[in-house]
mmCIF file of C-alpha atoms in Angstrom:
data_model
loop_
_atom_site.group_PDB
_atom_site.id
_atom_site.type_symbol
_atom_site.label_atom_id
_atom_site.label_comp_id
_atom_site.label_asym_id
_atom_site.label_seq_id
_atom_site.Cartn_x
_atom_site.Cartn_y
_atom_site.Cartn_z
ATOM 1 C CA UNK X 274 -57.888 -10.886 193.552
ATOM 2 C CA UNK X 275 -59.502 -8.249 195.369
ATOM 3 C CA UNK X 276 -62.741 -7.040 195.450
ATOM 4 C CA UNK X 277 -64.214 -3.252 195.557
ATOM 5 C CA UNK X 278 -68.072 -2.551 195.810
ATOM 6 C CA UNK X 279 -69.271 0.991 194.882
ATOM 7 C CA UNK X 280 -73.114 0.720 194.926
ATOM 8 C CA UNK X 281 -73.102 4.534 193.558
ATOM 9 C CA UNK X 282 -70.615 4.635 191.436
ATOM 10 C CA UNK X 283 -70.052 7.701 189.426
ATOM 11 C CA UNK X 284 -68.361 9.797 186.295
ATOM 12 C CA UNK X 285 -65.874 12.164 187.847
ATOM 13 C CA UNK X 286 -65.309 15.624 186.349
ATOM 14 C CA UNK X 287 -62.558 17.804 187.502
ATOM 15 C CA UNK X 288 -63.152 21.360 186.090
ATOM 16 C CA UNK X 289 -59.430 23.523 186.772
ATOM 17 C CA UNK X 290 -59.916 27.378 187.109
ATOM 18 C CA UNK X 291 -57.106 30.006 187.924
ATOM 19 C CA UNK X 292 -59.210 31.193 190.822
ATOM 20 C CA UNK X 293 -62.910 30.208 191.339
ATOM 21 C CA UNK X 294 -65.282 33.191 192.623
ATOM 22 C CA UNK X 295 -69.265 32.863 193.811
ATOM 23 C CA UNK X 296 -71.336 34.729 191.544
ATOM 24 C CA UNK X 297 -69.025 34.962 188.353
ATOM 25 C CA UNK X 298 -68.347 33.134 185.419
ATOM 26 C CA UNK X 299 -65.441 31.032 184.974
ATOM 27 C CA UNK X 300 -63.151 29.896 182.045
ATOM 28 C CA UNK X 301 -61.680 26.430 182.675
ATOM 29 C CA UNK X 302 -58.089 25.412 182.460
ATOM 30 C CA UNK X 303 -58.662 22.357 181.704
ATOM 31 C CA UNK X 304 -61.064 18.912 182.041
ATOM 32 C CA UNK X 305 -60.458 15.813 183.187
ATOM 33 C CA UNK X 306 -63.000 12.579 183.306
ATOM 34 C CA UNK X 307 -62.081 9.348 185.489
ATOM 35 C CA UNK X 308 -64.627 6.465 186.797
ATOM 36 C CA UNK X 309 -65.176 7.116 190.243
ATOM 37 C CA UNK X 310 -67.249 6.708 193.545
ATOM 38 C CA UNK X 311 -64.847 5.296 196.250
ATOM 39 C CA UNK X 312 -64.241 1.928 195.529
ATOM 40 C CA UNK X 313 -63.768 2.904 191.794
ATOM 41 C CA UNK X 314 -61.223 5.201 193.100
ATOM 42 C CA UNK X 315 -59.489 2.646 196.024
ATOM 43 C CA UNK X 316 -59.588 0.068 192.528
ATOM 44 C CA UNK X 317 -57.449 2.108 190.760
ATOM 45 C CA UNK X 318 -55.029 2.636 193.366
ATOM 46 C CA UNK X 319 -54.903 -0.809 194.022
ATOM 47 C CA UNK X 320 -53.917 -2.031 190.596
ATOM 48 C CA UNK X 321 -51.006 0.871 190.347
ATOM 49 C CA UNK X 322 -50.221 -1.095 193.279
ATOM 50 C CA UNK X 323 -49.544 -4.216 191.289
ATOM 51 C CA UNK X 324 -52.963 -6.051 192.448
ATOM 52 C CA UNK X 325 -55.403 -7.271 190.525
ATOM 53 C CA UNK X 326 -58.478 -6.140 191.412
ATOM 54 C CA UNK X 327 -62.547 -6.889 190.385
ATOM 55 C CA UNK X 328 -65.024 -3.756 190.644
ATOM 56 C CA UNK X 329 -69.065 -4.405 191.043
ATOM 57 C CA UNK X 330 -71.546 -2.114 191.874
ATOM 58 C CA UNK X 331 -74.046 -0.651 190.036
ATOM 59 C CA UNK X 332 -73.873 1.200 186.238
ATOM 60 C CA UNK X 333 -76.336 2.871 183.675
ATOM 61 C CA UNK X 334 -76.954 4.804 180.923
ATOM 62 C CA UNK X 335 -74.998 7.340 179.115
ATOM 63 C CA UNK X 336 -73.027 8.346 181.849
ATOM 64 C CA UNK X 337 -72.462 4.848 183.025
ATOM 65 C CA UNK X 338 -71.151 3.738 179.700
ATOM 66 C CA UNK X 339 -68.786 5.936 179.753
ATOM 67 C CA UNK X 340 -67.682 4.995 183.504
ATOM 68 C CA UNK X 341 -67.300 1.513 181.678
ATOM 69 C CA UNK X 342 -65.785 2.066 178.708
ATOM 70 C CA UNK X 343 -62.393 4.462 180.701
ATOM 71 C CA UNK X 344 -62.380 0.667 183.053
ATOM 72 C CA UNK X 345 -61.736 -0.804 179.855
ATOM 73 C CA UNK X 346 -58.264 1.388 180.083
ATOM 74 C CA UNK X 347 -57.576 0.562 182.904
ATOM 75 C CA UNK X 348 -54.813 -2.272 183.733
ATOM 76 C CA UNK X 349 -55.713 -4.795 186.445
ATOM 77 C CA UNK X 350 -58.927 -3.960 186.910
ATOM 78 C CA UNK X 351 -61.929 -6.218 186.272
ATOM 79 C CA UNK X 352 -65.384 -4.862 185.206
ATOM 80 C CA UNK X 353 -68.137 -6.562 186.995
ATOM 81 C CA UNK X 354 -70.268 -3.618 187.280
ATOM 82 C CA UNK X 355 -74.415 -4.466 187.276
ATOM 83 C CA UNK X 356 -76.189 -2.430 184.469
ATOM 84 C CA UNK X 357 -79.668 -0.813 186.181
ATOM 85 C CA UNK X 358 -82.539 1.160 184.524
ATOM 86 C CA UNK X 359 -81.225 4.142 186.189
ATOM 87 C CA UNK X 360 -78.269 6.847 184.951
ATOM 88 C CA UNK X 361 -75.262 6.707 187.055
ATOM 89 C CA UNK X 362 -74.647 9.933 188.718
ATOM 90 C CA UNK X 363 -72.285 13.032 187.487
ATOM 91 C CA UNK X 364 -69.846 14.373 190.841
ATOM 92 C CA UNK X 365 -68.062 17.555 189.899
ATOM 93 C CA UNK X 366 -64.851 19.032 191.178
ATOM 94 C CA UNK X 367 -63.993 22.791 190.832
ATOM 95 C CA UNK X 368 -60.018 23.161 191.723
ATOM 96 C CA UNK X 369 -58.960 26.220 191.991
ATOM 97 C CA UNK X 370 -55.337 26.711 191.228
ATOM 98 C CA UNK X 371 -54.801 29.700 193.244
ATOM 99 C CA UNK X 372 -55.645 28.581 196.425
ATOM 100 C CA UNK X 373 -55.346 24.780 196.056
ATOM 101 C CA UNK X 374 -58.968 24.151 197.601
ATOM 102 C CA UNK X 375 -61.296 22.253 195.858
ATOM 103 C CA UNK X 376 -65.398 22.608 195.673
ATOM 104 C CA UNK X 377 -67.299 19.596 195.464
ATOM 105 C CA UNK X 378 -70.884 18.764 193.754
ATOM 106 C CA UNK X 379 -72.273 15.146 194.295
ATOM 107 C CA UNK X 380 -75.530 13.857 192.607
ATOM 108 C CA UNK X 381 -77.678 11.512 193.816
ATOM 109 C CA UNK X 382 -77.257 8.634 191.922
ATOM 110 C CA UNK X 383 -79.892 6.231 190.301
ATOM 111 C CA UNK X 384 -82.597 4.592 191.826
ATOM 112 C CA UNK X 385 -81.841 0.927 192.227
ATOM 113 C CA UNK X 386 -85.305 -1.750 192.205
ATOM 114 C CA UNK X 387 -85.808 -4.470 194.422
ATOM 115 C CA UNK X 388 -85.030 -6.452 191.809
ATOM 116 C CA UNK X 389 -81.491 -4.840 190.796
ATOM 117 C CA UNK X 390 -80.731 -5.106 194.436
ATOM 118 C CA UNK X 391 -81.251 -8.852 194.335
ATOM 119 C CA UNK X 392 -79.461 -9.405 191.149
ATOM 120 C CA UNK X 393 -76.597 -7.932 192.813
ATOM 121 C CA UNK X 394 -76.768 -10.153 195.787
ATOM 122 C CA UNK X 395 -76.639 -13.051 193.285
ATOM 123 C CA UNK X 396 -73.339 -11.466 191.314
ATOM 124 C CA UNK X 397 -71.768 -10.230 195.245
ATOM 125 C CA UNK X 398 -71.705 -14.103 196.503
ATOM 126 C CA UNK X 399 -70.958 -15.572 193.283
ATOM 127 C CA UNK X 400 -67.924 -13.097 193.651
ATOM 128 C CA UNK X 401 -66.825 -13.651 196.907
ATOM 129 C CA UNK X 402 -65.893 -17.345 196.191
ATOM 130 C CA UNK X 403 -62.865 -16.217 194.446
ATOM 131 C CA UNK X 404 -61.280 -12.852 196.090
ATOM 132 C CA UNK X 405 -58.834 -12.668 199.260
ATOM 133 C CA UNK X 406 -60.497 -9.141 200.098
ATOM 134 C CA UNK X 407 -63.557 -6.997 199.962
ATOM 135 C CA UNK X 408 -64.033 -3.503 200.298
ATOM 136 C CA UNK X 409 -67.709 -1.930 200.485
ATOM 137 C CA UNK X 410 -67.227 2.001 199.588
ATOM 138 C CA UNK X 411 -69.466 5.273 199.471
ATOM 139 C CA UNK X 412 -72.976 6.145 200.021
ATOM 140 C CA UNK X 413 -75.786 4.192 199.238
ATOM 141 C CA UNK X 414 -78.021 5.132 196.176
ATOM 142 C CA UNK X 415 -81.831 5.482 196.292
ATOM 143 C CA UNK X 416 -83.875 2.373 196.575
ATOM 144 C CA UNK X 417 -80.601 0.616 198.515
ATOM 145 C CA UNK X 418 -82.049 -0.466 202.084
ATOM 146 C CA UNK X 419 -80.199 1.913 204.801
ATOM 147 C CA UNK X 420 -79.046 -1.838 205.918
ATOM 148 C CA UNK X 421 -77.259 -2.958 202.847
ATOM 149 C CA UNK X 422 -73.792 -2.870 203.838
ATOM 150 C CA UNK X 423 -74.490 -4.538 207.252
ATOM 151 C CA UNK X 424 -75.777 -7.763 205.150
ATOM 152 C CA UNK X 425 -72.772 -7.421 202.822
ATOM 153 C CA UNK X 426 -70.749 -7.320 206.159
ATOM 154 C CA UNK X 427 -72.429 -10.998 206.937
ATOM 155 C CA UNK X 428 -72.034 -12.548 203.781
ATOM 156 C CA UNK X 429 -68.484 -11.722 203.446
ATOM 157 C CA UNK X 430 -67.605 -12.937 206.855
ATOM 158 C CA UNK X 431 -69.773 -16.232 205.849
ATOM 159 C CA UNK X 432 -67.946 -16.640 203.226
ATOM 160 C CA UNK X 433 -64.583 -15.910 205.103
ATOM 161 C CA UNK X 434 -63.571 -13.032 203.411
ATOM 162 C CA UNK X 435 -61.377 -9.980 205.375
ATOM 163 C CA UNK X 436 -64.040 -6.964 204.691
ATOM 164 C CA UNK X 437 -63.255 -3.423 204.941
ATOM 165 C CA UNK X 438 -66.444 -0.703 205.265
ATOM 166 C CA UNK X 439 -65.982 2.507 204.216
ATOM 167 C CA UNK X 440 -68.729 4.370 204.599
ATOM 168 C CA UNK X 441 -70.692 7.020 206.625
ATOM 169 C CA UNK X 442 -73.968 7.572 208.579
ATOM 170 C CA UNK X 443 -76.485 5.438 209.491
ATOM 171 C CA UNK X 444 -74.941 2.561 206.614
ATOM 172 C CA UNK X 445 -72.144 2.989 208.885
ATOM 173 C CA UNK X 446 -73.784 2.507 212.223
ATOM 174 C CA UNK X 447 -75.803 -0.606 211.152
ATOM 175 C CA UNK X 448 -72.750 -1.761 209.075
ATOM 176 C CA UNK X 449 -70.603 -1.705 212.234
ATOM 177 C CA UNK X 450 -72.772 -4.211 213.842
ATOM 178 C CA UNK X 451 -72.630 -6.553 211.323
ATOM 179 C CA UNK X 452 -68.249 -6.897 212.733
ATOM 180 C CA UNK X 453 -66.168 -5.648 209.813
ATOM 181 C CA UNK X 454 -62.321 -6.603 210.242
ATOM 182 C CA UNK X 455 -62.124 -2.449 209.165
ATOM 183 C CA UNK X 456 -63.377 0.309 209.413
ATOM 184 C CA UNK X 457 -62.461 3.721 208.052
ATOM 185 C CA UNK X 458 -64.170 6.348 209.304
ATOM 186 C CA UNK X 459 -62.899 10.371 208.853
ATOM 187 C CA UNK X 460 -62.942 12.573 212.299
ATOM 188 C CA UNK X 461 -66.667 13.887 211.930
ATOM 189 C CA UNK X 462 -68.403 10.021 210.563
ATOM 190 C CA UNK X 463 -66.598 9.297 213.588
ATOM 191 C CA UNK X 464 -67.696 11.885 215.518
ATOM 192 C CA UNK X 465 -71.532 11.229 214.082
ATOM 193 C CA UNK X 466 -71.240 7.491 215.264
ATOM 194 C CA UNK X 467 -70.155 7.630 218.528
ATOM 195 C CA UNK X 468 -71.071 11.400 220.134
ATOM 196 C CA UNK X 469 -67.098 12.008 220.673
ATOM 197 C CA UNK X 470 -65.042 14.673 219.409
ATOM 198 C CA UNK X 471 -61.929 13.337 221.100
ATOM 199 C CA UNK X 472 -60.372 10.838 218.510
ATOM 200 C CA UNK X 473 -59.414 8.175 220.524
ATOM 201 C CA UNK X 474 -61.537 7.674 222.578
ATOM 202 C CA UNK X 475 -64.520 7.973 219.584
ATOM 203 C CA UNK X 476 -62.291 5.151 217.699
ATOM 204 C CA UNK X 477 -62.398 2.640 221.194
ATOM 205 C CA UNK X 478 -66.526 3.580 221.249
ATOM 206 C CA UNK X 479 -66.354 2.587 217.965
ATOM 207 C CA UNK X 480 -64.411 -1.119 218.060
ATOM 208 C CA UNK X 481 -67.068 -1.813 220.573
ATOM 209 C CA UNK X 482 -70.074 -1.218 218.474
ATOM 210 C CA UNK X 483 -68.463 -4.109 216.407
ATOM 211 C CA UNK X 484 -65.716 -3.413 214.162
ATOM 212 C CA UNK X 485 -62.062 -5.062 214.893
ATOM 213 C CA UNK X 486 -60.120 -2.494 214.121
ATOM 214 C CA UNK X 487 -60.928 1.085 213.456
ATOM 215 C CA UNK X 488 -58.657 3.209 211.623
ATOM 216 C CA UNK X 489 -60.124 6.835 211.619
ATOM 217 C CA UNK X 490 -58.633 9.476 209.165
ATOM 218 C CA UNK X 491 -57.698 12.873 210.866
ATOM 219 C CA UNK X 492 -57.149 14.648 207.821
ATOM 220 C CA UNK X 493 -53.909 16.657 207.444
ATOM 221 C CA UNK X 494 -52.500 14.905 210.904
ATOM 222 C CA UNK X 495 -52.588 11.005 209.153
ATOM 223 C CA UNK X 496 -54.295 8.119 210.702
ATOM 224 C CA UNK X 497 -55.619 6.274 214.145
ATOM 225 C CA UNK X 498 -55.707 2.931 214.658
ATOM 226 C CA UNK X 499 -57.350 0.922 217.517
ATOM 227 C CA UNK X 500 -57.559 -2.968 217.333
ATOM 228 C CA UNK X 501 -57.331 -5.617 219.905
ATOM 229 C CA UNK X 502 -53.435 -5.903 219.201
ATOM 230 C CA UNK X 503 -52.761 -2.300 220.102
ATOM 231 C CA UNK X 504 -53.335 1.517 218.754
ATOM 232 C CA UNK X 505 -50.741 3.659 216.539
ATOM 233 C CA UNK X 506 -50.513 6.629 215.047
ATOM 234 C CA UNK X 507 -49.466 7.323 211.351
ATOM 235 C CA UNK X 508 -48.429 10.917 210.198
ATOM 236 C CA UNK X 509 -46.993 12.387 207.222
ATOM 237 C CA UNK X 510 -43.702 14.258 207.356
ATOM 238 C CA UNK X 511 -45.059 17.353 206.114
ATOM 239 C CA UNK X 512 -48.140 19.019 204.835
ATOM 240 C CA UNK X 513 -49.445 18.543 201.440
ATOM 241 C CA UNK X 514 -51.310 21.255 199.733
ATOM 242 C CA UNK X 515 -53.417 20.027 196.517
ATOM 243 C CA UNK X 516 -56.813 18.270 195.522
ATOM 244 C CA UNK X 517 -57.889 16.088 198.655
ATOM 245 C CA UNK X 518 -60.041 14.588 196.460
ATOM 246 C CA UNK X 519 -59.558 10.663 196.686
ATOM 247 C CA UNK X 520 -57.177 11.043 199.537
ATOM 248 C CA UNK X 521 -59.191 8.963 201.987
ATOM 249 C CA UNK X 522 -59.737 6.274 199.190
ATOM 250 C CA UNK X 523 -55.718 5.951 198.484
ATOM 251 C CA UNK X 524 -56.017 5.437 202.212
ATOM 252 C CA UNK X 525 -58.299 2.745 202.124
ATOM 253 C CA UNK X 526 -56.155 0.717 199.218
ATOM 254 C CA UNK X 527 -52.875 1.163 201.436
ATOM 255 C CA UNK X 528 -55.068 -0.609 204.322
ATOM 256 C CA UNK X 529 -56.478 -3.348 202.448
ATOM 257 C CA UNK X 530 -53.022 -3.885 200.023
ATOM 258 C CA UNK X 531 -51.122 -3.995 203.513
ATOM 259 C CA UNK X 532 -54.056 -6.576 204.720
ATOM 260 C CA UNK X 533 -53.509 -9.058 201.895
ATOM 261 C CA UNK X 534 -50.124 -8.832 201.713
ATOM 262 C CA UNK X 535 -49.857 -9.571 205.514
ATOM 263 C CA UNK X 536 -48.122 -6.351 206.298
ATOM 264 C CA UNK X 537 -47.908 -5.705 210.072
ATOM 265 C CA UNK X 538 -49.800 -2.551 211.258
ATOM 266 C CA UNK X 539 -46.980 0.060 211.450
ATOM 267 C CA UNK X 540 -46.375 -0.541 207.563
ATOM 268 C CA UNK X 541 -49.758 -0.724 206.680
ATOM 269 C CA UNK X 542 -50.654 2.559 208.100
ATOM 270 C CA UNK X 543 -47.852 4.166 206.652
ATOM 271 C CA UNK X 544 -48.263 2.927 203.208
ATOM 272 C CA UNK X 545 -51.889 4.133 203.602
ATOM 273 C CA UNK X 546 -50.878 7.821 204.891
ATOM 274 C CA UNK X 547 -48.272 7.954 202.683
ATOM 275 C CA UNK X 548 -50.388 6.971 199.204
ATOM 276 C CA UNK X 549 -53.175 9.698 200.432
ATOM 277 C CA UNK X 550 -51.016 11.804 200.823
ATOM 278 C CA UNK X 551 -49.503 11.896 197.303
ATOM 279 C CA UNK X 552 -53.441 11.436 195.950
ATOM 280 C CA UNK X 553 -53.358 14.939 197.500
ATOM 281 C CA UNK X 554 -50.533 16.063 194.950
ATOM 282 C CA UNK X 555 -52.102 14.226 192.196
ATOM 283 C CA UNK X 556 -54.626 16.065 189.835
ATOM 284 C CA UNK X 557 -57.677 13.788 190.306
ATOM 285 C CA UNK X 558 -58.702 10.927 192.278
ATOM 286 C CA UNK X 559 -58.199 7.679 192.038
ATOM 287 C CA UNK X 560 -54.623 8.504 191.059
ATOM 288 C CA UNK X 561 -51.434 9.323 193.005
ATOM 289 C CA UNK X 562 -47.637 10.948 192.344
ATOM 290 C CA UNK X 563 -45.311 8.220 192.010
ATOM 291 C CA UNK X 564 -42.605 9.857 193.257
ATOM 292 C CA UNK X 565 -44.325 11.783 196.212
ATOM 293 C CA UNK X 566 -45.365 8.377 197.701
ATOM 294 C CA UNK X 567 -41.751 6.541 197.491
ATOM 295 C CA UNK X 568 -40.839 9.546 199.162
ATOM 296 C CA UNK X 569 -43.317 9.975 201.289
ATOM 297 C CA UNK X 570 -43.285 6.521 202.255
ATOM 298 C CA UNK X 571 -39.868 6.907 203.695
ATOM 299 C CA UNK X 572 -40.987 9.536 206.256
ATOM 300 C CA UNK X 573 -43.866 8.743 207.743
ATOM 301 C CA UNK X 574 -43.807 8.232 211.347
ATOM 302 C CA UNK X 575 -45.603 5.356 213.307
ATOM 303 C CA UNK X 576 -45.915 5.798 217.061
ATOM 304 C CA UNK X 577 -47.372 2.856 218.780
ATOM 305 C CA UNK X 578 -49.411 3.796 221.831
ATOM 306 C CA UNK X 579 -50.070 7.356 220.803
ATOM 307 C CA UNK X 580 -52.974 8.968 221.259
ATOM 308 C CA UNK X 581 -54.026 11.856 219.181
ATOM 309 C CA UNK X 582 -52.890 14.945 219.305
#
């Protein structure tokens, strides 16, 4: 069993327009609703996968229920989600089909209580007794100390769990300390961390802060990864043009699938680059084509050694 935490997890709406325009009104094509926040997303991916996989985090009211009750559809995947006072936030996608680019609107999220954050201590260790793998996923909600994941860090390496942090920020920077086995940053959390624009050299700052391997997403041109065993780069064969959207969080269930399956690192990266890749095609996140990815999967190349380009 694996484990994803998504302390702000969310209802995902992705609006379709022919061609969206500031200052006008639209008429939508069509609607689509999915759970999400990050480790909703990497959750689903997982169990399309074939693994079964436990969510937690926090949920509440209307829009919360209805996060809970689409879970309930959703093979392989466990609902341990902690119901709070607050509503769980609404994140809206505008695609338009013209252009392929995709506008984004996040909400804050609900503010958690000292006491919610405790109670999900109690649930996250009582958890961790039973999964091979943890992944800690998205921002932080109000009320969450800016040191939460760095403390989730600890107790998953106490309990001798691999842990994977996917975050950004200053969670980031104190959850780096704390010595994830991963990290997974993008080019500019990277960038924010360490003060480098140059890829590899930001990913080395960064396995020294802490982490033991770093894996940082460079978008269109795949993955870097730097551990003590060596560094590789993972590209697609070609560019995909679609709804990024969940791309990074396909990426992030090819790393930590590959990790409990004991894949070495070339195959791991290119199941992950190949997976966000087809989330690209796909129409929301948290889903990928099928077909894309077997295809995909074939024709990514893994250069060990490389730097980035």
């Amino acid at each position: 069993m694996i484990l994803t935490v998504t302390l702000n997890t969310a209802l995902d709406i992705t609006y379709r327009v022919r061609s969206l325009t500031p200052h006008t009104s639209h008429r939508v094509t069509e609607v689509t609703e999915r759970p999400g926040g990050k480790g909703l997303n990497v959750a689903r991916v997982l169990a399309a996968l074939g693994h079964e996989v436990t969510v937690t985090g926090f949920v509440g009211g209307a829009t919360g229920d209805a996060v809970r009750d689409r879970l309930t559809h959703t093979a392989g995947v466990v609902d341990a989600l902690l119901p709070v006072a607050g509503a769980t936030r609404r994140t809206i996608a505008v695609a338009d089909t013209a252009t392929g680019d995709t506008t984004q609107l996040n909400e804050p999220g609900p503010t958690i209580t000292s006491a919610e954050w405790a109670a999900f201590h109690e649930v996250y260790e009582d958890l961790l007794r039973s999964v091979s793998a943890v992944a800690l996923c998205g921002s932080l909600p109000p009320g969450v100390p800016v040191g939460a994941y760095a403390g989730l860090v600890r107790a998953a390496r106490t309990a001798g769990v691999p842990v994977l942090l996917d975050t950004s920020g200053e969670p980031l920077r104190r959850g780096i300390a704390a010595r994830p086995d991963i990290v997974k940053p993008n080019a500019d959390e990277l960038a924010e961390l360490t003060g480098s624009h140059d890829p590899l050299q930001a990913t080395r700052d960064a396995r020294r802060r802490g982490a033991h391997t770093v894996v940082a997403s460079l978008g269109a041109q795949g993955l870097l990864a730097v551990n003590a065993e060596g560094r590789w780069r993972a590209a697609p064969p070609r560019r995909v043009r679609g709804n990024p959207t969940g791309a990074g969080d396909s990426a992030v269930a090819g790393l930590l699938s590959g990790l409990v399956e004991r894949l070495p690192w070339p195959e791991r990266l290119a199941r992950a680059v190949a997976l966000s890749a087809a989330t690209v095609l796909a129409p929301v996140a948290g889903e990928f084509d099928h077909s894309a990815y077997e295809e995909l999967l074939e024709r990514v190349a893994v250069t060990e050694g490389a730097t980035a380009a």
